[in-house]
Amino acid sequence: MVNVLRRRATVSMVWLLGWGLSGCAVSTPEASQGAGALSALEQALRGLERESLEPLAALLPTEFNGRAALLDAARKNMAEQKQLNVRLSEVKAAPGAGALAPTAISARWEKRYLRAPTQTPALQTGALNVVMRQTSSGVWMIESLGPDNPFVK
């Protein structure tokens, strides 16, 4: 049990220290799994900043319950929020035991943007809870997503 907690803490500490994935030397399969899920989620957030929903849509399987509503809400927010900047903090990844087991991610998020059309600065914060699963082909997909997320707020 201690080894599992230590592996999970390693992934979390890398993110808490601000190193991200680029400087991370991952030594365990579980830590690598957590880092892969976090990387896929970060790509979706960076896509949101570029006003592109393609990375988010790629993470959502077609059978995802509420897929259309989530993408519609994100599209609406992109029209109303300009110069978007999303940052995650207190990131915790809890990878499952197997190679294809789901990975739970929780984090605090902060979103800064300008409200259109007035260009008024705004700030929103929240707590992100997401479960991701890697497919047999190696692609990460969102399995569940909590309602308090930066894509729809």
PDB file of C-alpha atoms in Angstrom:
ATOM      1  CA  MET A   1       0.000   0.000   0.000  1.00  0.00           C
ATOM      2  CA  VAL A   2       2.848   2.387   0.835  1.00  0.00           C
ATOM      3  CA  ASN A   3       4.449   1.835  -2.588  1.00  0.00           C
ATOM      4  CA  VAL A   4       1.168   2.615  -4.366  1.00  0.00           C
ATOM      5  CA  LEU A   5       0.736   5.833  -2.370  1.00  0.00           C
ATOM      6  CA  ARG A   6       4.362   6.780  -2.997  1.00  0.00           C
ATOM      7  CA  ARG A   7       3.914   6.285  -6.775  1.00  0.00           C
ATOM      8  CA  ARG A   8       0.761   8.393  -6.798  1.00  0.00           C
ATOM      9  CA  ALA A   9       2.420  11.095  -4.714  1.00  0.00           C
ATOM     10  CA  THR A  10       5.313  11.260  -7.187  1.00  0.00           C
ATOM     11  CA  VAL A  11       2.994  12.228 -10.050  1.00  0.00           C
ATOM     12  CA  SER A  12       1.199  14.769  -7.860  1.00  0.00           C
ATOM     13  CA  MET A  13       4.436  16.298  -6.572  1.00  0.00           C
ATOM     14  CA  VAL A  14       5.784  16.745 -10.082  1.00  0.00           C
ATOM     15  CA  TRP A  15       2.731  18.847 -10.914  1.00  0.00           C
ATOM     16  CA  LEU A  16       2.652  20.700  -7.599  1.00  0.00           C
ATOM     17  CA  LEU A  17       6.260  21.769  -8.037  1.00  0.00           C
ATOM     18  CA  GLY A  18       5.390  23.164 -11.458  1.00  0.00           C
ATOM     19  CA  TRP A  19       7.593  20.858 -13.478  1.00  0.00           C
ATOM     20  CA  GLY A  20       4.781  19.600 -15.673  1.00  0.00           C
ATOM     21  CA  LEU A  21       5.420  16.597 -17.848  1.00  0.00           C
ATOM     22  CA  SER A  22       8.422  17.843 -19.785  1.00  0.00           C
ATOM     23  CA  GLY A  23      10.943  17.368 -16.975  1.00  0.00           C
ATOM     24  CA  CYS A  24       9.318  14.316 -15.454  1.00  0.00           C
ATOM     25  CA  ALA A  25      11.291  11.089 -15.305  1.00  0.00           C
ATOM     26  CA  VAL A  26       8.560   8.545 -14.709  1.00  0.00           C
ATOM     27  CA  SER A  27       9.731   5.234 -13.300  1.00  0.00           C
ATOM     28  CA  THR A  28       6.572   3.192 -12.718  1.00  0.00           C
ATOM     29  CA  PRO A  29       3.776   2.118 -15.066  1.00  0.00           C
ATOM     30  CA  GLU A  30       1.180   3.705 -12.759  1.00  0.00           C
ATOM     31  CA  ALA A  31       3.017   7.037 -12.706  1.00  0.00           C
ATOM     32  CA  SER A  32       3.379   6.923 -16.487  1.00  0.00           C
ATOM     33  CA  GLN A  33      -0.334   6.196 -16.781  1.00  0.00           C
ATOM     34  CA  GLY A  34      -1.186   9.207 -14.586  1.00  0.00           C
ATOM     35  CA  ALA A  35       1.166  11.442 -16.543  1.00  0.00           C
ATOM     36  CA  GLY A  36      -0.413  10.358 -19.845  1.00  0.00           C
ATOM     37  CA  ALA A  37      -3.918  11.156 -18.626  1.00  0.00           C
ATOM     38  CA  LEU A  38      -2.788  14.560 -17.316  1.00  0.00           C
ATOM     39  CA  SER A  39      -1.080  15.327 -20.607  1.00  0.00           C
ATOM     40  CA  ALA A  40      -4.250  14.545 -22.588  1.00  0.00           C
ATOM     41  CA  LEU A  41      -6.304  16.755 -20.256  1.00  0.00           C
ATOM     42  CA  GLU A  42      -3.761  19.594 -20.557  1.00  0.00           C
ATOM     43  CA  GLN A  43      -3.973  19.377 -24.357  1.00  0.00           C
ATOM     44  CA  ALA A  44      -7.747  19.838 -24.167  1.00  0.00           C
ATOM     45  CA  LEU A  45      -7.293  22.890 -21.916  1.00  0.00           C
ATOM     46  CA  ARG A  46      -4.689  24.410 -24.247  1.00  0.00           C
ATOM     47  CA  GLY A  47      -7.106  23.822 -27.137  1.00  0.00           C
ATOM     48  CA  LEU A  48      -9.739  25.760 -25.216  1.00  0.00           C
ATOM     49  CA  GLU A  49      -7.280  28.651 -24.865  1.00  0.00           C
ATOM     50  CA  ARG A  50      -6.705  28.564 -28.650  1.00  0.00           C
ATOM     51  CA  GLU A  51     -10.490  28.586 -29.168  1.00  0.00           C
ATOM     52  CA  SER A  52     -10.453  25.061 -30.553  1.00  0.00           C
ATOM     53  CA  LEU A  53     -12.790  22.335 -29.341  1.00  0.00           C
ATOM     54  CA  GLU A  54     -11.100  19.604 -31.379  1.00  0.00           C
ATOM     55  CA  PRO A  55      -8.818  18.383 -28.539  1.00  0.00           C
ATOM     56  CA  LEU A  56     -11.783  18.187 -26.128  1.00  0.00           C
ATOM     57  CA  ALA A  57     -14.004  16.461 -28.693  1.00  0.00           C
ATOM     58  CA  ALA A  58     -11.224  13.933 -29.337  1.00  0.00           C
ATOM     59  CA  LEU A  59     -11.254  12.992 -25.632  1.00  0.00           C
ATOM     60  CA  LEU A  60     -15.015  12.407 -25.569  1.00  0.00           C
ATOM     61  CA  PRO A  61     -16.226   9.065 -26.892  1.00  0.00           C
ATOM     62  CA  THR A  62     -19.330   9.256 -29.060  1.00  0.00           C
ATOM     63  CA  GLU A  63     -21.281   7.311 -26.421  1.00  0.00           C
ATOM     64  CA  PHE A  64     -20.323   9.809 -23.664  1.00  0.00           C
ATOM     65  CA  ASN A  65     -23.520  10.804 -21.864  1.00  0.00           C
ATOM     66  CA  GLY A  66     -24.013  14.564 -22.404  1.00  0.00           C
ATOM     67  CA  ARG A  67     -21.333  14.887 -25.106  1.00  0.00           C
ATOM     68  CA  ALA A  68     -23.357  17.251 -27.294  1.00  0.00           C
ATOM     69  CA  ALA A  69     -24.440  19.406 -24.342  1.00  0.00           C
ATOM     70  CA  LEU A  70     -20.850  19.653 -23.076  1.00  0.00           C
ATOM     71  CA  LEU A  71     -19.490  20.664 -26.479  1.00  0.00           C
ATOM     72  CA  ASP A  72     -22.341  23.165 -26.981  1.00  0.00           C
ATOM     73  CA  ALA A  73     -21.676  24.772 -23.579  1.00  0.00           C
ATOM     74  CA  ALA A  74     -17.941  24.945 -24.316  1.00  0.00           C
ATOM     75  CA  ARG A  75     -18.652  26.495 -27.736  1.00  0.00           C
ATOM     76  CA  LYS A  76     -20.934  29.100 -26.124  1.00  0.00           C
ATOM     77  CA  ASN A  77     -18.277  29.950 -23.550  1.00  0.00           C
ATOM     78  CA  MET A  78     -15.640  30.336 -26.256  1.00  0.00           C
ATOM     79  CA  ALA A  79     -17.838  32.958 -27.939  1.00  0.00           C
ATOM     80  CA  GLU A  80     -18.271  34.854 -24.648  1.00  0.00           C
ATOM     81  CA  GLN A  81     -14.758  34.450 -23.177  1.00  0.00           C
ATOM     82  CA  LYS A  82     -11.759  35.868 -25.036  1.00  0.00           C
ATOM     83  CA  GLN A  83      -8.012  35.664 -24.291  1.00  0.00           C
ATOM     84  CA  LEU A  84      -8.681  32.679 -22.095  1.00  0.00           C
ATOM     85  CA  ASN A  85      -6.050  31.381 -19.671  1.00  0.00           C
ATOM     86  CA  VAL A  86      -6.711  28.191 -17.664  1.00  0.00           C
ATOM     87  CA  ARG A  87      -4.381  26.951 -14.939  1.00  0.00           C
ATOM     88  CA  LEU A  88      -4.571  23.825 -12.817  1.00  0.00           C
ATOM     89  CA  SER A  89      -3.218  23.543  -9.277  1.00  0.00           C
ATOM     90  CA  GLU A  90      -3.296  20.941  -6.512  1.00  0.00           C
ATOM     91  CA  VAL A  91      -3.385  18.272  -9.217  1.00  0.00           C
ATOM     92  CA  LYS A  92      -3.782  14.694  -8.016  1.00  0.00           C
ATOM     93  CA  ALA A  93      -3.791  11.701 -10.328  1.00  0.00           C
ATOM     94  CA  ALA A  94      -4.819   8.284  -9.043  1.00  0.00           C
ATOM     95  CA  PRO A  95      -4.051   5.687 -11.714  1.00  0.00           C
ATOM     96  CA  GLY A  96      -5.744   2.308 -11.596  1.00  0.00           C
ATOM     97  CA  ALA A  97      -3.862  -0.938 -11.020  1.00  0.00           C
ATOM     98  CA  GLY A  98      -3.890  -2.294 -14.587  1.00  0.00           C
ATOM     99  CA  ALA A  99      -2.560  -0.901 -17.835  1.00  0.00           C
ATOM    100  CA  LEU A 100      -6.062  -0.102 -19.126  1.00  0.00           C
ATOM    101  CA  ALA A 101      -7.563   0.771 -15.727  1.00  0.00           C
ATOM    102  CA  PRO A 102      -9.167   4.206 -15.343  1.00  0.00           C
ATOM    103  CA  THR A 103      -7.218   7.134 -13.906  1.00  0.00           C
ATOM    104  CA  ALA A 104      -8.992   9.585 -11.606  1.00  0.00           C
ATOM    105  CA  ILE A 105      -7.781  13.188 -11.714  1.00  0.00           C
ATOM    106  CA  SER A 106      -8.759  15.955  -9.344  1.00  0.00           C
ATOM    107  CA  ALA A 107      -7.482  19.517  -9.418  1.00  0.00           C
ATOM    108  CA  ARG A 108      -8.324  23.093  -8.588  1.00  0.00           C
ATOM    109  CA  TRP A 109      -8.730  25.258 -11.681  1.00  0.00           C
ATOM    110  CA  GLU A 110      -8.571  28.974 -12.327  1.00  0.00           C
ATOM    111  CA  LYS A 111      -9.797  30.571 -15.531  1.00  0.00           C
ATOM    112  CA  ARG A 112      -9.005  34.190 -16.447  1.00  0.00           C
ATOM    113  CA  TYR A 113     -10.539  35.800 -19.498  1.00  0.00           C
ATOM    114  CA  LEU A 114     -12.070  38.922 -20.992  1.00  0.00           C
ATOM    115  CA  ARG A 115     -15.860  38.964 -21.275  1.00  0.00           C
ATOM    116  CA  ALA A 116     -17.011  39.706 -24.809  1.00  0.00           C
ATOM    117  CA  PRO A 117     -18.044  42.240 -26.069  1.00  0.00           C
ATOM    118  CA  THR A 118     -17.146  44.600 -23.164  1.00  0.00           C
ATOM    119  CA  GLN A 119     -13.605  43.217 -22.700  1.00  0.00           C
ATOM    120  CA  THR A 120     -14.126  43.218 -18.927  1.00  0.00           C
ATOM    121  CA  PRO A 121     -11.624  41.030 -17.041  1.00  0.00           C
ATOM    122  CA  ALA A 122     -13.123  38.039 -15.228  1.00  0.00           C
ATOM    123  CA  LEU A 123     -11.942  35.201 -13.034  1.00  0.00           C
ATOM    124  CA  GLN A 124     -13.589  31.873 -12.295  1.00  0.00           C
ATOM    125  CA  THR A 125     -12.357  29.063 -10.083  1.00  0.00           C
ATOM    126  CA  GLY A 126     -13.518  25.566  -9.347  1.00  0.00           C
ATOM    127  CA  ALA A 127     -12.660  21.949  -8.660  1.00  0.00           C
ATOM    128  CA  LEU A 128     -12.163  19.581 -11.576  1.00  0.00           C
ATOM    129  CA  ASN A 129     -12.938  15.878 -11.179  1.00  0.00           C
ATOM    130  CA  VAL A 130     -12.441  13.645 -14.176  1.00  0.00           C
ATOM    131  CA  VAL A 131     -11.966   9.929 -14.805  1.00  0.00           C
ATOM    132  CA  MET A 132     -10.014   8.981 -17.915  1.00  0.00           C
ATOM    133  CA  ARG A 133      -9.322   5.614 -19.487  1.00  0.00           C
ATOM    134  CA  GLN A 134      -6.717   4.646 -22.033  1.00  0.00           C
ATOM    135  CA  THR A 135      -8.040   2.597 -24.939  1.00  0.00           C
ATOM    136  CA  SER A 136      -6.258  -0.490 -26.218  1.00  0.00           C
ATOM    137  CA  SER A 137      -4.859   1.694 -29.032  1.00  0.00           C
ATOM    138  CA  GLY A 138      -3.277   4.062 -26.472  1.00  0.00           C
ATOM    139  CA  VAL A 139      -5.710   6.985 -26.828  1.00  0.00           C
ATOM    140  CA  TRP A 140      -6.957   8.647 -23.645  1.00  0.00           C
ATOM    141  CA  MET A 141     -10.717   9.177 -23.354  1.00  0.00           C
ATOM    142  CA  ILE A 142     -12.829  10.920 -20.731  1.00  0.00           C
ATOM    143  CA  GLU A 143     -15.029   8.408 -18.955  1.00  0.00           C
ATOM    144  CA  SER A 144     -16.716  10.857 -16.573  1.00  0.00           C
ATOM    145  CA  LEU A 145     -16.453  14.578 -15.969  1.00  0.00           C
ATOM    146  CA  GLY A 146     -17.787  16.502 -12.986  1.00  0.00           C
ATOM    147  CA  PRO A 147     -20.080  19.489 -13.602  1.00  0.00           C
ATOM    148  CA  ASP A 148     -17.623  22.001 -12.079  1.00  0.00           C
ATOM    149  CA  ASN A 149     -15.120  22.050 -14.917  1.00  0.00           C
ATOM    150  CA  PRO A 150     -13.417  24.828 -16.903  1.00  0.00           C
ATOM    151  CA  PHE A 151     -14.919  23.668 -20.201  1.00  0.00           C
ATOM    152  CA  VAL A 152     -18.480  24.699 -19.334  1.00  0.00           C
ATOM    153  CA  LYS A 153     -18.057  27.399 -16.676  1.00  0.00           C
TER     154      LYS A 153
END
